Each structure stands twice: as C-alpha cells, then as structure tokens.
Amino acid sequence: TTTTTTAGREEDEEYEDHRSNGETDANSRRRKKRKETFYTEGSALLTRARMRAAKFSLQRARERVLADSKNDKSNNNREKEEKETRATFFNRRRKECANLKRSRFAPVSSVIGDSRPLSAVASLLFEPDEGSVNGLMLASSIKNENDAVEEDFHTESLGVVLSGSWTGAVKVWNVRNSVNKENEDKEEQKEETMKSSDVNISCSSAYTIRASEERITGLAFSPLIGATIDNEDLPAFASASMDGTCALFNFSGKKLASLVGHVGRLAKVKYHPSGTSIATAGYDKTIRLWDANTSQEIFCQEAHSRPSYDCAFNGDGSLLFSTGLDSYARMWDLRSGRCLWTMKGHSKGVTSVSVDVTNSLCVTGGEDNLVKVWDLRKQENAYTIPAHSRLVSSVSFEPKRGCWFSSSSFDGTIKLWSAIDFSLLACLEGHEGKVMDCSLGRAGERRDFPGLIASAGYDRTLKIWK
C-alpha cells in the first residue's frame, strides 16, 4: 500500500509539473508515445550510408541542372536558333539510333576465354587524355601474360574487359589497337589504319585470377578505377561466385577482401556510382549493401519471396533496383530504405535490370523471353518487347547517352533496341549457343573507337563487337 501511494504521488507531481508548464493532456500523451519505438533501429554505419547516398544524389542532380543551364546560356550567347529544345534533343537521339541501325556489326575479336563456359563479362574503355570524368580510367599500357609485346607492332590500349567462367577464374583482357611500326612515321597511312581500326583490334589476356572454387556469376568495375592505378589498396573490380562470396581485387589482380554474409549462391554484384559501396543479390532472397573500403555489411534487405537474381543503381545513386525469380522487380530508396515500387508484369523470373542515364527509364529481362520497359516517373510499364525465343540473360543501357539498350539471350543472339520507339536496331549473331552475359563499354570521347560490346558465351568464347 505504501509503494502504491508513493507511486501515485510521483505521478501526481509529474502531472502537476506538466500542467504548470502549460502542457495539455493530449500533448503529454503524444510526448510519451514518441518515446516508444516499434521497430529495430539501424546501425550508425547504415545512417552514415544513407546520408552519404542522399548527399551524393543531390550533388549529381545539381551538376546535371548546372550543365543544362550552362548549355542554355552558351547557346543564348550565340544565336537563339541554336538553343537546344526538347524537340532537337529527341531528334539527336533519333539520329544516333538511325546511324546505329545502318551500322554493320561484326565481332572484331573472338578468343577462347576458358576451358569451360563463360558466365560473366564486364568492359571498360580508357579515356584518351587526362580530362576524364566520373572516375574513368586514363589510357595506360597493360602487358600480356608473358610480360612482353610483339616486336612488329606498337599497341595502343583501348580498354579492359573482365571475363568470368565456370572454372572460377577471372581473366583480365587488354583491348588494343595495333599499328604497324613501319607506318608510324607516315601520317597518311596511319590515318588510314585508324579508319580501319576495327580490323586491327585485338584482345589479349593480361593475367588470370583464381577468384573462386565455384562458378563466377557476376563481375563489376569500380567507378573509381582511375584512382586504383596509383593506389593498390583500393579495389578496382569485384566478382561474385556460387560459393556465396564476393571478392574484391586491385588493378594488379591482388585479392583485397571478401564479402561474406549471403547464405547459398551469390547471383550478381554492382558498384554504387560513388564507388563507396557495393550491392549484391543472392539466392537467400536478399539484397545486401556493403562498404567498399571496410568490407562491412551495411544492411540486409529481404527483397523477394524467391531468389534475388540481379541489382542495379540509378545514375544519381539514390535508388537501388532488384529483380527476383518471383517474377517481380523492385525499386528501393537508399536514403530511407523504403520500397517505392514493385514492378509487376513478367510471368516468370526476372533475370536482369538496367537504368538509363536520364533516370527516367528502366528495362528488365526475364525467363519469359520478354524485355519490359518501365517509366520510372509515371511508375508504369511503358512497353513490352517479345525480344527473344529463349530466356533473356542480360539487359544493359548504353552508358553515355542512353539512346539505346541491349539484350542478350540463350537463343544465341544479342539485340540492340531504340530507347525512343523501342524498335529493333541490330541483331548480333556469332555465338554458337547461349549468350551468357553482355556488357557495353562506355564510349567516352574517342573518335577512333567510339564504343564496344563485349559478350560471353556458353561456347567458351569472348567476343568484342564494334
């Protein structure tokens, strides 16, 4: 009785204190309710990651707005007629698609990648000068496995391609433009050689990494790969494998860390545009975000009711997309952790996803042989393409302007589609059997080598298309 009386007095005194401070009963109840927490709070690492994603996305958006205003200002200073309008913007994209449709694609290089089928590929082009942006790698020389170069040829490094196979090996390939030494001093002959550079493009193995004892399922370059050349402590690329681990390597091929946490098979791996974090999708139905520098797990999200198969970031780094074998794709807000949209439309598992540079369109490919285009602003299915006769293994937007996108399939073809009217621009045939993966190299500002398409096949070949 004494205890009850004392407790009652304390409550009365607290109540009188609140009343004396002018606080009403309703405010008091709301204040007490706010103190109660009905969810598990995230870690400090997660909070920092969310803040980092928010700041990075705002900075990217600001740069895009300033670039647009700068272009408008410079055009106004010249002539009003030269001002770029929405109509001329779409005309530019239509012209690029038309030029692509008239082009003839052929594999300029085809090499046997391994003794077993290739399962993943990633490509990156070098920039021709030091004015590279967004972390693109500068031009540099990469020697072959024998640490030597043929005597009769001078090699210009155009880019790097990664390939992963069922043996668990990751190979680094050097894409080169070979010019005969006898013609080096003759500018006219050199210009002719550059015009016909597609004939002289070669793909040679730089080195091989034993990344895993199981099959390689995904590969990704770091956006900060330019900084990794001088700093060997920074990861340059990542590989995912069926043993459930994601391995990080520097540019020399040294293994720096392993991301361990998934239960079962790991499907795909993607880098955040800032290069500070890595996303993985696994057969344990989760997508996970990792700190690229410390290898710590930032968060684990149960994303699908069946295995998660692919993931991708938008250009601003504010959104993370995931696909699952439950036939759904989802859009997640990295700043809040909320699922903003569930994309419903595929009748079977969704195997791949890609977002364009304008952050307005998203494409998915699935086991139902379809490629679906999604409008991110209206949050609706914009178009459905009956793209292939077998499952779609990968989809990828052209990384510079987003005027077109590619799809590869187990029917042995790679198809290029317009991002404007979604019409077929080109069909690339050359693999004998399934095309396991396809990667589009960033075009940059090179005129002699505007871009490449790298594909990995079940026939064990790595092909470079131009």
Tab-separated table of C-alpha atoms in Angstrom:
chain	number	residue	atom	x	y	z
A	1	THR	CA	0.000	0.000	0.000
A	2	THR	CA	2.838	2.384	0.832
A	3	THR	CA	4.506	1.657	-2.527
A	4	THR	CA	1.291	2.301	-4.407
A	5	THR	CA	0.704	5.562	-2.580
A	6	THR	CA	4.256	6.771	-3.257
A	7	ALA	CA	3.961	5.928	-6.958
A	8	GLY	CA	0.645	7.752	-7.095
A	9	ARG	CA	2.172	10.852	-5.519
A	10	GLU	CA	5.047	10.828	-8.036
A	11	GLU	CA	2.603	10.592	-10.940
A	12	ASP	CA	0.527	13.435	-9.488
A	13	GLU	CA	3.601	15.597	-9.026
A	14	GLU	CA	4.768	14.887	-12.604
A	15	TYR	CA	1.290	15.652	-13.877
A	16	GLU	CA	1.174	18.951	-11.939
A	17	ASP	CA	4.606	19.897	-13.258
A	18	HIS	CA	3.435	19.353	-16.830
A	19	ARG	CA	0.246	21.279	-16.123
A	20	SER	CA	2.261	24.141	-14.628
A	21	ASN	CA	4.366	24.278	-17.793
A	22	GLY	CA	1.219	24.716	-19.833
A	23	GLU	CA	1.243	21.195	-21.316
A	24	THR	CA	-2.145	19.660	-22.073
A	25	ASP	CA	-3.126	16.035	-21.546
A	26	ALA	CA	-3.061	15.367	-25.299
A	27	ASN	CA	0.449	16.770	-25.658
A	28	SER	CA	1.604	14.698	-22.714
A	29	ARG	CA	0.259	11.511	-24.285
A	30	ARG	CA	1.889	12.349	-27.636
A	31	ARG	CA	5.194	13.034	-25.899
A	32	LYS	CA	5.145	9.641	-24.173
A	33	LYS	CA	4.168	7.905	-27.398
A	34	ARG	CA	7.118	9.406	-29.240
A	35	LYS	CA	9.483	7.816	-26.744
A	36	GLU	CA	8.262	4.334	-27.669
A	37	THR	CA	9.971	2.594	-30.604
A	38	PHE	CA	8.145	-0.109	-32.563
A	39	TYR	CA	10.977	-1.047	-34.949
A	40	THR	CA	14.597	-2.125	-34.836
A	41	GLU	CA	16.802	0.896	-35.308
A	42	GLY	CA	19.600	0.713	-37.855
A	43	SER	CA	23.260	0.924	-37.038
A	44	ALA	CA	25.372	4.056	-37.179
A	45	LEU	CA	27.027	2.631	-40.310
A	46	LEU	CA	23.627	2.455	-42.012
A	47	THR	CA	22.816	6.018	-41.005
A	48	ARG	CA	26.088	7.272	-42.480
A	49	ALA	CA	25.473	5.292	-45.661
A	50	ARG	CA	22.010	6.791	-46.071
A	51	MET	CA	23.355	10.304	-45.507
A	52	ARG	CA	26.152	9.638	-47.986
A	53	ALA	CA	23.668	8.419	-50.611
A	54	ALA	CA	21.481	11.493	-50.078
A	55	LYS	CA	24.389	13.939	-50.415
A	56	PHE	CA	25.792	12.158	-53.463
A	57	SER	CA	22.430	12.102	-55.260
A	58	LEU	CA	21.856	15.801	-54.553
A	59	GLN	CA	25.317	16.641	-55.868
A	60	ARG	CA	24.727	14.617	-59.040
A	61	ALA	CA	21.363	16.302	-59.598
A	62	ARG	CA	22.904	19.732	-59.043
A	63	GLU	CA	25.658	19.031	-61.567
A	64	ARG	CA	23.096	17.929	-64.125
A	65	VAL	CA	20.987	21.073	-63.630
A	66	LEU	CA	24.056	23.340	-63.841
A	67	ALA	CA	25.205	21.596	-67.008
A	68	ASP	CA	21.797	22.158	-68.610
A	69	SER	CA	21.707	25.829	-67.597
A	70	LYS	CA	25.264	26.319	-68.866
A	71	ASN	CA	24.349	24.869	-72.223
A	72	ASP	CA	21.289	27.080	-72.446
A	73	LYS	CA	23.347	30.173	-71.545
A	74	SER	CA	26.078	29.453	-74.083
A	75	ASN	CA	23.524	28.810	-76.795
A	76	ASN	CA	21.732	32.061	-75.990
A	77	ASN	CA	25.005	33.935	-76.379
A	78	ARG	CA	25.447	32.526	-79.877
A	79	GLU	CA	22.075	32.520	-81.518
A	80	LYS	CA	18.529	31.900	-80.383
A	81	GLU	CA	18.112	29.390	-83.177
A	82	GLU	CA	20.874	27.227	-81.731
A	83	LYS	CA	19.142	26.845	-78.383
A	84	GLU	CA	18.615	23.196	-77.666
A	85	THR	CA	14.943	22.401	-77.192
A	86	ARG	CA	13.217	19.223	-76.255
A	87	ALA	CA	12.407	18.549	-79.911
A	88	THR	CA	16.026	18.866	-81.058
A	89	PHE	CA	17.140	16.684	-78.147
A	90	PHE	CA	14.897	13.870	-79.321
A	91	ASN	CA	15.969	14.470	-82.922
A	92	ARG	CA	19.580	13.944	-81.855
A	93	ARG	CA	18.700	10.676	-80.194
A	94	ARG	CA	16.684	9.539	-83.213
A	95	LYS	CA	19.622	10.362	-85.475
A	96	GLU	CA	22.003	8.329	-83.328
A	97	CYS	CA	19.608	5.382	-83.374
A	98	ALA	CA	19.276	5.703	-87.156
A	99	ASN	CA	23.054	5.683	-87.549
A	100	LEU	CA	23.252	2.629	-85.328
A	101	LYS	CA	20.609	0.881	-87.411
A	102	ARG	CA	22.638	1.486	-90.594
A	103	SER	CA	25.806	0.161	-88.986
A	104	ARG	CA	27.048	-3.331	-89.637
A	105	PHE	CA	28.133	-5.156	-86.530
A	106	ALA	CA	30.658	-7.953	-86.578
A	107	PRO	CA	32.931	-9.480	-83.932
A	108	VAL	CA	36.273	-7.707	-84.390
A	109	SER	CA	37.872	-10.064	-81.899
A	110	SER	CA	36.925	-13.542	-80.737
A	111	VAL	CA	39.021	-15.551	-78.279
A	112	ILE	CA	38.601	-18.728	-76.276
A	113	GLY	CA	38.144	-17.471	-72.736
A	114	ASP	CA	38.495	-20.688	-70.740
A	115	SER	CA	38.154	-24.454	-70.817
A	116	ARG	CA	34.568	-24.225	-69.538
A	117	PRO	CA	31.666	-21.887	-70.460
A	118	LEU	CA	31.993	-18.187	-69.701
A	119	SER	CA	29.332	-16.863	-67.364
A	120	ALA	CA	30.020	-13.141	-66.822
A	121	VAL	CA	31.674	-10.193	-68.562
A	122	ALA	CA	32.394	-6.526	-67.760
A	123	SER	CA	34.029	-3.920	-70.000
A	124	LEU	CA	35.613	-0.506	-69.606
A	125	LEU	CA	37.130	1.881	-72.154
A	126	PHE	CA	40.059	4.164	-71.406
A	127	GLU	CA	39.849	7.916	-71.864
A	128	PRO	CA	42.308	9.358	-74.396
A	129	ASP	CA	43.541	12.219	-72.179
A	130	GLU	CA	43.727	13.378	-68.589
A	131	GLY	CA	40.395	15.156	-68.785
A	132	SER	CA	38.491	12.065	-67.752
A	133	VAL	CA	35.440	12.445	-65.551
A	134	ASN	CA	33.307	10.267	-63.307
A	135	GLY	CA	36.233	8.071	-62.344
A	136	LEU	CA	37.002	6.742	-65.833
A	137	MET	CA	40.405	5.190	-66.217
A	138	LEU	CA	43.155	7.004	-68.086
A	139	ALA	CA	44.952	5.401	-71.004
A	140	SER	CA	47.803	3.210	-69.856
A	141	SER	CA	49.712	0.188	-71.043
A	142	ILE	CA	48.823	-3.295	-69.880
A	143	LYS	CA	51.214	-6.071	-70.714
A	144	ASN	CA	50.197	-9.561	-71.640
A	145	GLU	CA	50.727	-12.681	-69.545
A	146	ASN	CA	54.253	-13.128	-70.903
A	147	ASP	CA	55.073	-9.530	-69.912
A	148	ALA	CA	56.065	-8.780	-73.489
A	149	VAL	CA	54.816	-7.116	-76.649
A	150	GLU	CA	55.309	-8.345	-80.208
A	151	GLU	CA	58.253	-6.667	-81.899
A	152	ASP	CA	56.484	-5.745	-85.133
A	153	PHE	CA	53.617	-3.899	-83.543
A	154	HIS	CA	53.041	-0.860	-81.386
A	155	THR	CA	49.958	-1.382	-79.219
A	156	GLU	CA	47.571	1.348	-78.122
A	157	SER	CA	45.459	0.295	-75.163
A	158	LEU	CA	41.782	0.994	-75.762
A	159	GLY	CA	40.209	-0.662	-72.761
A	160	VAL	CA	39.935	-3.603	-70.412
A	161	VAL	CA	37.471	-6.488	-70.371
A	162	LEU	CA	36.832	-8.897	-67.495
A	163	SER	CA	35.537	-12.410	-68.088
A	164	GLY	CA	34.444	-14.998	-65.543
A	165	SER	CA	33.892	-18.684	-66.178
A	166	TRP	CA	32.565	-21.865	-64.641
A	167	THR	CA	36.086	-22.790	-63.550
A	168	GLY	CA	36.064	-19.944	-61.009
A	169	ALA	CA	38.718	-17.984	-62.913
A	170	VAL	CA	38.538	-14.282	-63.745
A	171	LYS	CA	40.598	-13.149	-66.730
A	172	VAL	CA	41.639	-9.577	-67.459
A	173	TRP	CA	41.813	-8.856	-71.179
A	174	ASN	CA	43.587	-5.940	-72.828
A	175	VAL	CA	41.742	-4.499	-75.834
A	176	ARG	CA	44.331	-2.976	-78.145
A	177	ASN	CA	44.548	-1.162	-81.460
A	178	SER	CA	47.627	-2.455	-83.286
A	179	VAL	CA	49.531	-0.237	-85.703
A	180	ASN	CA	52.459	-1.467	-87.771
A	181	LYS	CA	55.745	0.248	-86.818
A	182	GLU	CA	56.762	0.742	-90.440
A	183	ASN	CA	53.785	3.029	-90.928
A	184	GLU	CA	54.205	5.036	-87.732
A	185	ASP	CA	56.064	7.901	-89.435
A	186	LYS	CA	53.676	8.077	-92.354
A	187	GLU	CA	50.688	10.092	-91.222
A	188	GLU	CA	48.533	9.288	-94.219
A	189	GLN	CA	48.955	5.561	-93.803
A	190	LYS	CA	48.417	5.900	-90.074
A	191	GLU	CA	45.136	7.749	-90.636
A	192	GLU	CA	44.011	5.010	-92.981
A	193	THR	CA	44.898	2.445	-90.336
A	194	MET	CA	42.877	4.312	-87.736
A	195	LYS	CA	39.890	4.452	-90.098
A	196	SER	CA	40.052	0.706	-90.471
A	197	SER	CA	40.846	0.192	-86.807
A	198	ASP	CA	38.134	-2.442	-86.488
A	199	VAL	CA	40.352	-4.836	-88.430
A	200	ASN	CA	43.341	-4.250	-86.165
A	201	ILE	CA	41.605	-4.508	-82.803
A	202	SER	CA	42.929	-7.391	-80.741
A	203	CYS	CA	42.052	-8.846	-77.366
A	204	SER	CA	44.911	-10.412	-75.410
A	205	SER	CA	44.962	-11.890	-71.916
A	206	ALA	CA	46.755	-9.691	-69.380
A	207	TYR	CA	46.528	-12.030	-66.381
A	208	THR	CA	44.287	-14.665	-64.793
A	209	ILE	CA	42.945	-14.683	-61.224
A	210	ARG	CA	41.731	-17.731	-59.367
A	211	ALA	CA	38.782	-15.916	-57.792
A	212	SER	CA	36.795	-18.888	-56.510
A	213	GLU	CA	36.493	-22.648	-56.454
A	214	GLU	CA	32.945	-22.320	-57.782
A	215	ARG	CA	31.424	-20.699	-60.867
A	216	ILE	CA	31.708	-16.950	-61.345
A	217	THR	CA	28.241	-15.405	-61.555
A	218	GLY	CA	28.892	-11.656	-61.791
A	219	LEU	CA	31.592	-9.034	-62.417
A	220	ALA	CA	31.688	-5.260	-61.886
A	221	PHE	CA	34.229	-2.450	-62.305
A	222	SER	CA	34.604	0.241	-59.660
A	223	PRO	CA	33.627	3.778	-60.794
A	224	LEU	CA	36.800	4.945	-59.022
A	225	ILE	CA	39.022	2.640	-61.006
A	226	GLY	CA	41.115	5.579	-62.221
A	227	ALA	CA	42.298	6.163	-58.660
A	228	THR	CA	43.118	2.480	-58.139
A	229	ILE	CA	46.022	2.545	-60.611
A	230	ASP	CA	48.173	4.563	-58.213
A	231	ASN	CA	46.699	3.145	-55.016
A	232	GLU	CA	46.853	-0.628	-54.779
A	233	ASP	CA	44.854	-0.618	-51.546
A	234	LEU	CA	41.675	0.401	-53.376
A	235	PRO	CA	39.508	-2.264	-55.068
A	236	ALA	CA	39.303	-1.956	-58.845
A	237	PHE	CA	36.711	-4.641	-59.554
A	238	ALA	CA	34.576	-7.247	-57.826
A	239	SER	CA	33.498	-10.796	-58.632
A	240	ALA	CA	30.531	-12.823	-57.372
A	241	SER	CA	30.526	-16.612	-57.250
A	242	MET	CA	28.319	-19.565	-56.442
A	243	ASP	CA	30.033	-20.135	-53.089
A	244	GLY	CA	28.179	-17.077	-51.747
A	245	THR	CA	31.158	-14.722	-51.525
A	246	CYS	CA	32.061	-11.523	-53.332
A	247	ALA	CA	35.798	-10.963	-53.834
A	248	LEU	CA	37.428	-7.531	-54.273
A	249	PHE	CA	40.645	-7.121	-56.286
A	250	ASN	CA	43.005	-4.255	-57.028
A	251	PHE	CA	44.088	-3.425	-60.563
A	252	SER	CA	47.115	-5.714	-60.282
A	253	GLY	CA	44.889	-8.700	-59.536
A	254	LYS	CA	45.644	-8.937	-55.818
A	255	LYS	CA	42.721	-10.011	-53.669
A	256	LEU	CA	41.953	-7.343	-51.086
A	257	ALA	CA	38.862	-8.625	-49.300
A	258	SER	CA	35.907	-10.999	-49.371
A	259	LEU	CA	32.324	-10.005	-48.638
A	260	VAL	CA	30.807	-12.902	-46.711
A	261	GLY	CA	27.220	-12.986	-45.494
A	262	HIS	CA	24.930	-14.484	-48.111
A	263	VAL	CA	23.593	-17.967	-47.477
A	264	GLY	CA	23.947	-20.052	-50.613
A	265	ARG	CA	24.660	-18.901	-54.125
A	266	LEU	CA	25.513	-15.293	-54.978
A	267	ALA	CA	23.973	-14.048	-58.230
A	268	LYS	CA	25.186	-10.537	-59.213
A	269	VAL	CA	27.311	-7.693	-57.901
A	270	LYS	CA	27.113	-3.965	-58.739
A	271	TYR	CA	29.038	-0.868	-57.639
A	272	HIS	CA	27.338	2.284	-56.379
A	273	PRO	CA	28.086	5.277	-58.690
A	274	SER	CA	30.090	6.881	-55.860
A	275	GLY	CA	32.314	3.803	-55.616
A	276	THR	CA	31.945	3.734	-51.828
A	277	SER	CA	29.518	0.829	-51.576
A	278	ILE	CA	28.671	-2.450	-53.317
A	279	ALA	CA	25.318	-4.189	-53.789
A	280	THR	CA	24.917	-7.961	-54.092
A	281	ALA	CA	21.906	-10.143	-54.905
A	282	GLY	CA	21.756	-13.702	-53.626
A	283	TYR	CA	19.742	-16.889	-53.655
A	284	ASP	CA	18.887	-16.340	-49.986
A	285	LYS	CA	16.204	-13.902	-51.304
A	286	THR	CA	18.115	-10.862	-50.048
A	287	ILE	CA	19.985	-7.907	-51.438
A	288	ARG	CA	22.851	-6.587	-49.350
A	289	LEU	CA	24.815	-3.348	-49.311
A	290	TRP	CA	28.490	-3.379	-48.335
A	291	ASP	CA	31.084	-0.742	-47.560
A	292	ALA	CA	33.666	-0.983	-50.348
A	293	ASN	CA	36.505	0.270	-48.153
A	294	THR	CA	35.928	-1.632	-44.908
A	295	SER	CA	34.043	-4.659	-46.359
A	296	GLN	CA	31.403	-4.285	-43.643
A	297	GLU	CA	27.790	-5.172	-44.322
A	298	ILE	CA	25.689	-2.007	-44.237
A	299	PHE	CA	22.265	-3.610	-44.481
A	300	CYS	CA	20.494	-6.816	-45.484
A	301	GLN	CA	17.088	-6.447	-47.128
A	302	GLU	CA	14.683	-9.326	-47.686
A	303	ALA	CA	13.716	-8.292	-51.202
A	304	HIS	CA	11.887	-11.212	-52.810
A	305	SER	CA	9.938	-14.368	-51.999
A	306	ARG	CA	12.234	-16.380	-54.266
A	307	PRO	CA	15.973	-15.959	-55.038
A	308	SER	CA	17.156	-12.436	-55.834
A	309	TYR	CA	18.929	-12.502	-59.174
A	310	ASP	CA	20.152	-9.043	-60.158
A	311	CYS	CA	20.519	-5.495	-58.857
A	312	ALA	CA	21.371	-2.077	-60.284
A	313	PHE	CA	21.765	1.541	-59.158
A	314	ASN	CA	20.430	4.599	-60.930
A	315	GLY	CA	22.885	7.253	-62.088
A	316	ASP	CA	22.300	9.546	-59.100
A	317	GLY	CA	22.865	6.723	-56.646
A	318	SER	CA	19.630	7.338	-54.750
A	319	LEU	CA	17.755	4.246	-55.959
A	320	LEU	CA	18.573	0.545	-55.922
A	321	PHE	CA	16.715	-1.870	-58.190
A	322	SER	CA	16.410	-5.584	-57.542
A	323	THR	CA	14.992	-8.500	-59.527
A	324	GLY	CA	13.905	-11.905	-58.332
A	325	LEU	CA	12.819	-15.274	-59.613
A	326	ASP	CA	9.402	-14.488	-58.098
A	327	SER	CA	8.670	-12.557	-61.357
A	328	TYR	CA	8.941	-9.137	-59.666
A	329	ALA	CA	11.372	-6.235	-59.839
A	330	ARG	CA	11.503	-3.653	-57.080
A	331	MET	CA	12.735	-0.079	-56.683
A	332	TRP	CA	14.258	0.815	-53.303
A	333	ASP	CA	15.085	4.253	-51.911
A	334	LEU	CA	18.588	4.087	-50.425
A	335	ARG	CA	18.008	7.282	-48.452
A	336	SER	CA	15.032	5.935	-46.490
A	337	GLY	CA	15.150	2.175	-47.076
A	338	ARG	CA	11.575	2.090	-48.384
A	339	CYS	CA	10.357	0.040	-51.328
A	340	LEU	CA	8.929	2.703	-53.632
A	341	TRP	CA	7.561	0.475	-56.375
A	342	THR	CA	7.010	-3.176	-57.209
A	343	MET	CA	7.130	-3.794	-60.964
A	344	LYS	CA	4.611	-6.459	-61.885
A	345	GLY	CA	4.306	-7.804	-65.415
A	346	HIS	CA	6.696	-10.679	-66.012
A	347	SER	CA	5.128	-14.139	-65.898
A	348	LYS	CA	8.377	-15.834	-64.861
A	349	GLY	CA	11.585	-14.913	-63.059
A	350	VAL	CA	13.252	-11.562	-63.780
A	351	THR	CA	16.921	-12.138	-64.590
A	352	SER	CA	18.336	-8.687	-65.338
A	353	VAL	CA	17.742	-4.952	-64.836
A	354	SER	CA	19.323	-1.728	-66.101
A	355	VAL	CA	18.594	2.010	-65.685
A	356	ASP	CA	19.316	4.723	-68.252
A	357	VAL	CA	21.448	7.809	-67.570
A	358	THR	CA	18.432	10.140	-67.561
A	359	ASN	CA	16.904	8.210	-64.619
A	360	SER	CA	13.587	8.072	-66.485
A	361	LEU	CA	13.557	4.546	-67.932
A	362	CYS	CA	14.341	1.088	-66.623
A	363	VAL	CA	14.466	-2.173	-68.577
A	364	THR	CA	14.120	-5.715	-67.276
A	365	GLY	CA	14.604	-9.091	-68.931
A	366	GLY	CA	13.135	-12.359	-67.788
A	367	GLU	CA	12.722	-16.076	-68.179
A	368	ASP	CA	9.511	-15.393	-70.132
A	369	ASN	CA	11.702	-14.225	-73.088
A	370	LEU	CA	10.388	-10.663	-72.694
A	371	VAL	CA	12.102	-7.312	-72.273
A	372	LYS	CA	9.954	-4.791	-70.432
A	373	VAL	CA	10.486	-1.029	-70.395
A	374	TRP	CA	9.330	0.821	-67.274
A	375	ASP	CA	8.633	4.542	-66.882
A	376	LEU	CA	10.155	5.494	-63.528
A	377	ARG	CA	8.356	8.831	-63.306
A	378	LYS	CA	4.855	7.542	-64.010
A	379	GLN	CA	5.677	4.204	-62.370
A	380	GLU	CA	4.082	2.132	-65.108
A	381	ASN	CA	5.015	-0.356	-67.797
A	382	ALA	CA	5.787	1.754	-70.864
A	383	TYR	CA	6.343	-1.059	-73.370
A	384	THR	CA	6.773	-4.820	-73.655
A	385	ILE	CA	9.094	-6.328	-76.270
A	386	PRO	CA	8.855	-10.014	-77.274
A	387	ALA	CA	12.602	-9.866	-77.662
A	388	HIS	CA	13.871	-13.446	-77.839
A	389	SER	CA	12.851	-17.066	-78.267
A	390	ARG	CA	14.579	-18.140	-75.045
A	391	LEU	CA	15.242	-16.518	-71.668
A	392	VAL	CA	16.901	-13.096	-71.543
A	393	SER	CA	20.277	-13.376	-69.810
A	394	SER	CA	21.111	-9.665	-69.566
A	395	VAL	CA	19.908	-6.172	-70.449
A	396	SER	CA	22.046	-3.048	-70.454
A	397	PHE	CA	21.582	0.620	-71.382
A	398	GLU	CA	24.186	2.417	-73.482
A	399	PRO	CA	26.105	4.186	-70.688
A	400	LYS	CA	26.843	7.563	-72.274
A	401	ARG	CA	23.544	8.923	-73.614
A	402	GLY	CA	21.061	6.111	-73.042
A	403	CYS	CA	19.763	6.293	-76.605
A	404	TRP	CA	19.575	2.518	-76.937
A	405	PHE	CA	19.906	-0.653	-74.896
A	406	SER	CA	20.953	-4.224	-75.478
A	407	SER	CA	19.537	-7.617	-74.592
A	408	SER	CA	21.289	-10.980	-74.754
A	409	SER	CA	19.629	-14.357	-74.680
A	410	PHE	CA	20.079	-18.097	-74.530
A	411	ASP	CA	18.854	-18.150	-78.149
A	412	GLY	CA	22.409	-17.128	-79.125
A	413	THR	CA	21.716	-13.535	-80.158
A	414	ILE	CA	22.408	-10.022	-78.889
A	415	LYS	CA	19.853	-7.409	-79.906
A	416	LEU	CA	20.062	-3.626	-79.772
A	417	TRP	CA	16.868	-1.648	-79.200
A	418	SER	CA	15.961	2.025	-79.540
A	419	ALA	CA	15.148	3.751	-76.254
A	420	ILE	CA	12.825	6.144	-78.128
A	421	ASP	CA	10.355	3.926	-80.002
A	422	PHE	CA	11.723	0.554	-78.750
A	423	SER	CA	12.286	-0.721	-82.292
A	424	LEU	CA	14.976	-3.251	-83.206
A	425	LEU	CA	18.190	-1.568	-84.363
A	426	ALA	CA	20.523	-4.526	-84.830
A	427	CYS	CA	20.818	-8.250	-84.205
A	428	LEU	CA	24.282	-9.631	-83.444
A	429	GLU	CA	24.813	-13.288	-84.247
A	430	GLY	CA	28.072	-15.136	-83.781
A	431	HIS	CA	27.959	-17.271	-80.660
A	432	GLU	CA	27.337	-20.974	-81.038
A	433	GLY	CA	24.735	-21.460	-78.360
A	434	LYS	CA	23.747	-19.403	-75.313
A	435	VAL	CA	24.917	-15.841	-74.752
A	436	MET	CA	25.525	-15.816	-71.011
A	437	ASP	CA	26.241	-12.113	-70.489
A	438	CYS	CA	26.787	-8.862	-72.386
A	439	SER	CA	28.478	-5.585	-71.418
A	440	LEU	CA	28.511	-2.192	-73.159
A	441	GLY	CA	31.755	-0.221	-72.902
A	442	ARG	CA	31.451	3.496	-72.199
A	443	ALA	CA	32.032	5.472	-75.383
A	444	GLY	CA	33.797	8.489	-73.875
A	445	GLU	CA	35.190	10.986	-76.395
A	446	ARG	CA	37.181	8.649	-78.614
A	447	ARG	CA	36.539	9.125	-82.318
A	448	ASP	CA	38.734	6.257	-83.442
A	449	PHE	CA	36.955	3.816	-81.131
A	450	PRO	CA	33.512	5.082	-80.089
A	451	GLY	CA	32.488	2.047	-78.067
A	452	LEU	CA	32.462	-1.709	-77.751
A	453	ILE	CA	30.136	-4.552	-76.923
A	454	ALA	CA	31.655	-7.487	-75.073
A	455	SER	CA	29.791	-10.779	-74.863
A	456	ALA	CA	30.469	-14.063	-73.079
A	457	GLY	CA	29.114	-17.311	-74.464
A	458	TYR	CA	28.393	-20.856	-73.443
A	459	ASP	CA	30.694	-21.790	-76.340
A	460	ARG	CA	33.610	-20.549	-74.151
A	461	THR	CA	34.305	-17.561	-76.400
A	462	LEU	CA	34.696	-13.888	-75.523
A	463	LYS	CA	33.672	-11.672	-78.426
A	464	ILE	CA	34.297	-7.952	-78.949
A	465	TRP	CA	31.815	-6.196	-81.253
A	466	LYS	CA	32.245	-2.740	-82.773
